[in-house]
């Protein structure tokens, strides 16, 4: 995976909502997709003497795409399931401390991989910090509320409620930027809202706090998607090459700047006092889950870049939405003790509407 083909890729780390791709990603990765697509077309259109080589080249491209897609699905799905296990399967009462550990581990791993020469990271620059900090505040709100919601809600419920992010983004683009969407997209939005409302009424383990924090999380996630595009343009004049921050630089800055903010939340929540008293800190199973969640949160950056560089933005978004379906059902099997048929049907409608939304929006974008 060469860093040159991935220079303009950018996406903030979200804990599970990777099916909804910001426009910045779609625009930033168009050049990265030209090479595999042209190679495939040239191989298909080549003369008979080159047919064997062409088939081999196509096979290699397809194989890489499949492996990259599988890694992306495993990382994004594993992140959600591991966080749910850490937050719900143990008696650990300091979720913000776990998030602090994940962010700290990401910073350390980025620096280690950069020193080994595997990745390139934008050098620390106070001008970048000044421009980037507002979006980082939104980022911290997004990941903290994601943890708080996932602690009280099932994986499938969280996945369906995350669709509300799409509604907020589409509505904001309509009212703020005058962007017009067709009736197919608004109809899909209606299905998302309906599935969320019915899901809430039929949820046998309903948690008001969980639903509240997930709605707040959708607001933060939508704000991050909308404002990130603005900040990525502003920060270009302060980077060493005059370009947008790449994925690993964004991971570095986001997680580094998040540490003091998350630490402040830990203090306000009283976790500095309760953390040393947590019995799970001596539980090998919890420590393994916590360590894996930190490693996977960093691995998502690699998998997103790799998959985006070997496929199209449409396929990336669609695979992200489709991946939510098995993850949701695995979550139901592993963590849900109570569920009803109406609730299951509402989840299915919500998951299906998420997939249809991606297809409808891609068609609308031409």
Tab-separated table of N, CA, C and O in Angstrom, residues 179-232:
chain	number	residue	atom	x	y	z
A	179	UNK	N	-29.226	22.252	-1.295
A	179	UNK	CA	-29.080	21.041	-2.096
A	179	UNK	C	-30.419	20.315	-2.171
A	179	UNK	O	-31.086	20.108	-1.150
A	180	UNK	N	-30.810	19.920	-3.364
A	180	UNK	CA	-32.114	19.294	-3.587
A	180	UNK	C	-31.938	17.785	-3.748
A	180	UNK	O	-31.056	17.328	-4.484
A	181	UNK	N	-32.777	17.023	-3.052
A	181	UNK	CA	-32.773	15.568	-3.159
A	181	UNK	C	-34.112	15.098	-3.712
A	181	UNK	O	-35.154	15.732	-3.488
A	182	UNK	N	-34.089	13.961	-4.407
A	182	UNK	CA	-35.317	13.445	-5.009
A	182	UNK	C	-36.188	12.756	-3.958
A	182	UNK	O	-35.774	12.529	-2.819
A	183	UNK	N	-37.389	12.409	-4.372
A	183	UNK	CA	-38.359	11.815	-3.450
A	183	UNK	C	-37.914	10.452	-2.948
A	183	UNK	O	-38.289	10.037	-1.846
A	184	UNK	N	-37.100	9.749	-3.747
A	184	UNK	CA	-36.617	8.442	-3.305
A	184	UNK	C	-35.795	8.541	-2.036
A	184	UNK	O	-35.934	7.718	-1.117
A	185	UNK	N	-34.953	9.561	-1.960
A	185	UNK	CA	-34.121	9.743	-0.771
A	185	UNK	C	-34.968	10.147	0.428
A	185	UNK	O	-34.798	9.624	1.533
A	186	UNK	N	-35.937	11.063	0.216
A	186	UNK	CA	-36.794	11.475	1.334
A	186	UNK	C	-37.678	10.322	1.801
A	186	UNK	O	-37.954	10.196	3.009
A	187	UNK	N	-38.112	9.472	0.876
A	187	UNK	CA	-38.905	8.295	1.260
A	187	UNK	C	-38.062	7.343	2.108
A	187	UNK	O	-38.543	6.770	3.102
A	188	UNK	N	-36.794	7.189	1.730
A	188	UNK	CA	-35.895	6.352	2.517
A	188	UNK	C	-35.694	6.942	3.910
A	188	UNK	O	-35.647	6.213	4.909
A	189	UNK	N	-35.596	8.281	3.976
A	189	UNK	CA	-35.488	8.953	5.273
A	189	UNK	C	-36.709	8.642	6.154
A	189	UNK	O	-36.593	8.417	7.353
A	190	UNK	N	-37.879	8.636	5.519
A	190	UNK	CA	-39.105	8.324	6.245
A	190	UNK	C	-39.072	6.922	6.827
A	190	UNK	O	-39.506	6.687	7.969
A	191	UNK	N	-38.553	5.961	6.051
A	191	UNK	CA	-38.431	4.587	6.545
A	191	UNK	C	-37.475	4.518	7.731
A	191	UNK	O	-37.714	3.780	8.692
A	192	UNK	N	-36.390	5.283	7.657
A	192	UNK	CA	-35.435	5.297	8.772
A	192	UNK	C	-36.079	5.813	10.054
A	192	UNK	O	-35.908	5.237	11.132
A	193	UNK	N	-36.835	6.899	9.933
A	193	UNK	CA	-37.507	7.472	11.100
A	193	UNK	C	-38.545	6.497	11.641
A	193	UNK	O	-38.655	6.276	12.857
A	194	UNK	N	-39.322	5.895	10.736
A	194	UNK	CA	-40.349	4.938	11.148
A	194	UNK	C	-39.735	3.753	11.887
A	194	UNK	O	-40.237	3.332	12.942
A	195	UNK	N	-38.638	3.213	11.359
A	195	UNK	CA	-38.004	2.059	11.999
A	195	UNK	C	-37.457	2.431	13.374
A	195	UNK	O	-37.526	1.631	14.310
A	196	UNK	N	-36.941	3.674	13.520
A	196	UNK	CA	-36.415	4.118	14.811
A	196	UNK	C	-37.536	4.273	15.835
A	196	UNK	O	-37.405	3.854	16.992
A	197	UNK	N	-38.667	4.856	15.406
A	197	UNK	CA	-39.799	5.063	16.324
A	197	UNK	C	-40.408	3.728	16.740
A	197	UNK	O	-40.636	3.472	17.932
A	198	UNK	N	-40.666	2.860	15.755
A	198	UNK	CA	-41.238	1.544	16.069
A	198	UNK	C	-40.272	0.732	16.920
A	198	UNK	O	-40.675	0.037	17.858
A	199	UNK	N	-38.971	0.838	16.593
A	199	UNK	CA	-37.976	0.123	17.384
A	199	UNK	C	-37.976	0.554	18.837
A	199	UNK	O	-37.835	-0.271	19.739
A	200	UNK	N	-38.149	1.846	19.083
A	200	UNK	CA	-38.200	2.339	20.449
A	200	UNK	C	-39.412	1.830	21.211
A	200	UNK	O	-39.313	1.428	22.372
A	201	UNK	N	-40.573	1.822	20.541
A	201	UNK	CA	-41.807	1.366	21.188
A	201	UNK	C	-41.798	-0.142	21.457
A	201	UNK	O	-42.452	-0.617	22.387
A	202	UNK	N	-41.073	-0.907	20.643
A	202	UNK	CA	-41.075	-2.367	20.777
A	202	UNK	C	-39.821	-2.898	21.456
A	202	UNK	O	-39.646	-4.111	21.554
A	203	UNK	N	-38.959	-2.004	21.926
A	203	UNK	CA	-37.717	-2.411	22.578
A	203	UNK	C	-38.027	-2.891	23.995
A	203	UNK	O	-38.420	-2.106	24.862
A	204	UNK	N	-37.823	-4.183	24.248
A	204	UNK	CA	-38.143	-4.764	25.552
A	204	UNK	C	-37.144	-4.340	26.631
A	204	UNK	O	-37.439	-4.456	27.821
A	205	UNK	N	-35.981	-3.905	26.227
A	205	UNK	CA	-34.987	-3.430	27.195
A	205	UNK	C	-34.722	-1.945	26.966
A	205	UNK	O	-33.575	-1.497	26.944
A	206	UNK	N	-35.803	-1.177	26.803
A	206	UNK	CA	-35.719	0.246	26.474
A	206	UNK	C	-34.926	1.004	27.541
A	206	UNK	O	-35.147	0.827	28.741
A	207	UNK	N	-34.001	1.838	27.083
A	207	UNK	CA	-33.206	2.679	27.980
A	207	UNK	C	-33.308	4.116	27.498
A	207	UNK	O	-32.799	4.448	26.420
A	208	UNK	N	-33.974	4.964	28.288
A	208	UNK	CA	-34.151	6.362	27.889
A	208	UNK	C	-32.806	7.067	27.733
A	208	UNK	O	-32.601	7.827	26.784
A	209	UNK	N	-31.880	6.800	28.649
A	209	UNK	CA	-30.569	7.444	28.559
A	209	UNK	C	-29.821	6.983	27.311
A	209	UNK	O	-29.151	7.784	26.634
A	210	UNK	N	-29.936	5.688	26.990
A	210	UNK	CA	-29.270	5.166	25.803
A	210	UNK	C	-29.784	5.801	24.523
A	210	UNK	O	-28.997	6.210	23.653
A	211	UNK	N	-31.118	5.920	24.411
A	211	UNK	CA	-31.718	6.550	23.223
A	211	UNK	C	-31.338	8.032	23.154
A	211	UNK	O	-31.067	8.566	22.070
A	212	UNK	N	-31.328	8.689	24.310
A	212	UNK	CA	-30.972	10.105	24.329
A	212	UNK	C	-29.542	10.319	23.830
A	212	UNK	O	-29.303	11.170	22.961
A	213	UNK	N	-28.601	9.544	24.369
A	213	UNK	CA	-27.205	9.739	23.984
A	213	UNK	C	-26.960	9.347	22.532
A	213	UNK	O	-26.098	9.936	21.870
A	214	UNK	N	-27.730	8.374	22.023
A	214	UNK	CA	-27.551	8.019	20.615
A	214	UNK	C	-28.079	9.123	19.702
A	214	UNK	O	-27.503	9.387	18.643
A	215	UNK	N	-29.156	9.793	20.101
A	215	UNK	CA	-29.643	10.932	19.318
A	215	UNK	C	-28.630	12.080	19.341
A	215	UNK	O	-28.375	12.721	18.315
A	216	UNK	N	-28.042	12.312	20.526
A	216	UNK	CA	-27.000	13.342	20.626
A	216	UNK	C	-25.807	12.945	19.764
A	216	UNK	O	-25.204	13.781	19.074
A	217	UNK	N	-25.470	11.662	19.783
A	217	UNK	CA	-24.359	11.178	18.968
A	217	UNK	C	-24.607	11.396	17.477
A	217	UNK	O	-23.680	11.765	16.736
A	218	UNK	N	-25.842	11.191	17.037
A	218	UNK	CA	-26.165	11.420	15.632
A	218	UNK	C	-25.943	12.884	15.263
A	218	UNK	O	-25.466	13.203	14.167
A	219	UNK	N	-26.289	13.785	16.198
A	219	UNK	CA	-26.054	15.206	15.953
A	219	UNK	C	-24.577	15.529	15.840
A	219	UNK	O	-24.141	16.260	14.935
A	220	UNK	N	-23.763	14.986	16.760
A	220	UNK	CA	-22.315	15.205	16.699
A	220	UNK	C	-21.715	14.603	15.426
A	220	UNK	O	-20.844	15.211	14.785
A	221	UNK	N	-22.169	13.400	15.060
A	221	UNK	CA	-21.630	12.741	13.868
A	221	UNK	C	-21.953	13.541	12.610
A	221	UNK	O	-21.096	13.718	11.732
A	222	UNK	N	-23.184	14.030	12.521
A	222	UNK	CA	-23.572	14.842	11.364
A	222	UNK	C	-22.766	16.136	11.323
A	222	UNK	O	-22.287	16.557	10.255
A	223	UNK	N	-22.589	16.779	12.490
A	223	UNK	CA	-21.798	18.018	12.544
A	223	UNK	C	-20.356	17.755	12.127
A	223	UNK	O	-19.738	18.569	11.422
A	224	UNK	N	-19.819	16.607	12.544
A	224	UNK	CA	-18.458	16.256	12.169
A	224	UNK	C	-18.326	16.073	10.658
A	224	UNK	O	-17.373	16.560	10.037
A	225	UNK	N	-19.300	15.402	10.047
A	225	UNK	CA	-19.271	15.173	8.603
A	225	UNK	C	-19.380	16.485	7.827
A	225	UNK	O	-18.692	16.679	6.819
A	226	UNK	N	-20.212	17.384	8.309
A	226	UNK	CA	-20.432	18.641	7.595
A	226	UNK	C	-19.272	19.615	7.789
A	226	UNK	O	-18.820	20.259	6.834
A	227	UNK	N	-18.787	19.732	9.023
A	227	UNK	CA	-17.751	20.714	9.315
A	227	UNK	C	-16.361	20.235	8.905
A	227	UNK	O	-15.473	21.039	8.611
A	228	UNK	N	-16.177	18.911	8.867
A	228	UNK	CA	-14.878	18.355	8.510
A	228	UNK	C	-14.446	18.811	7.122
A	228	UNK	O	-13.269	19.111	6.885
A	229	UNK	N	-15.411	18.874	6.193
A	229	UNK	CA	-15.082	19.286	4.822
A	229	UNK	C	-14.546	20.719	4.798
A	229	UNK	O	-13.643	21.037	4.030
A	230	UNK	N	-15.098	21.580	5.645
A	230	UNK	CA	-14.654	22.972	5.708
A	230	UNK	C	-13.248	23.063	6.289
A	230	UNK	O	-12.365	23.745	5.755
A	231	UNK	N	-13.017	22.352	7.400
A	231	UNK	CA	-11.727	22.408	8.083
A	231	UNK	C	-10.624	21.793	7.229
A	231	UNK	O	-9.486	22.282	7.219
A	232	UNK	N	-10.932	20.734	6.492
A	232	UNK	CA	-9.921	20.096	5.661
A	232	UNK	C	-9.392	21.043	4.591
A	232	UNK	O	-8.227	20.959	4.188
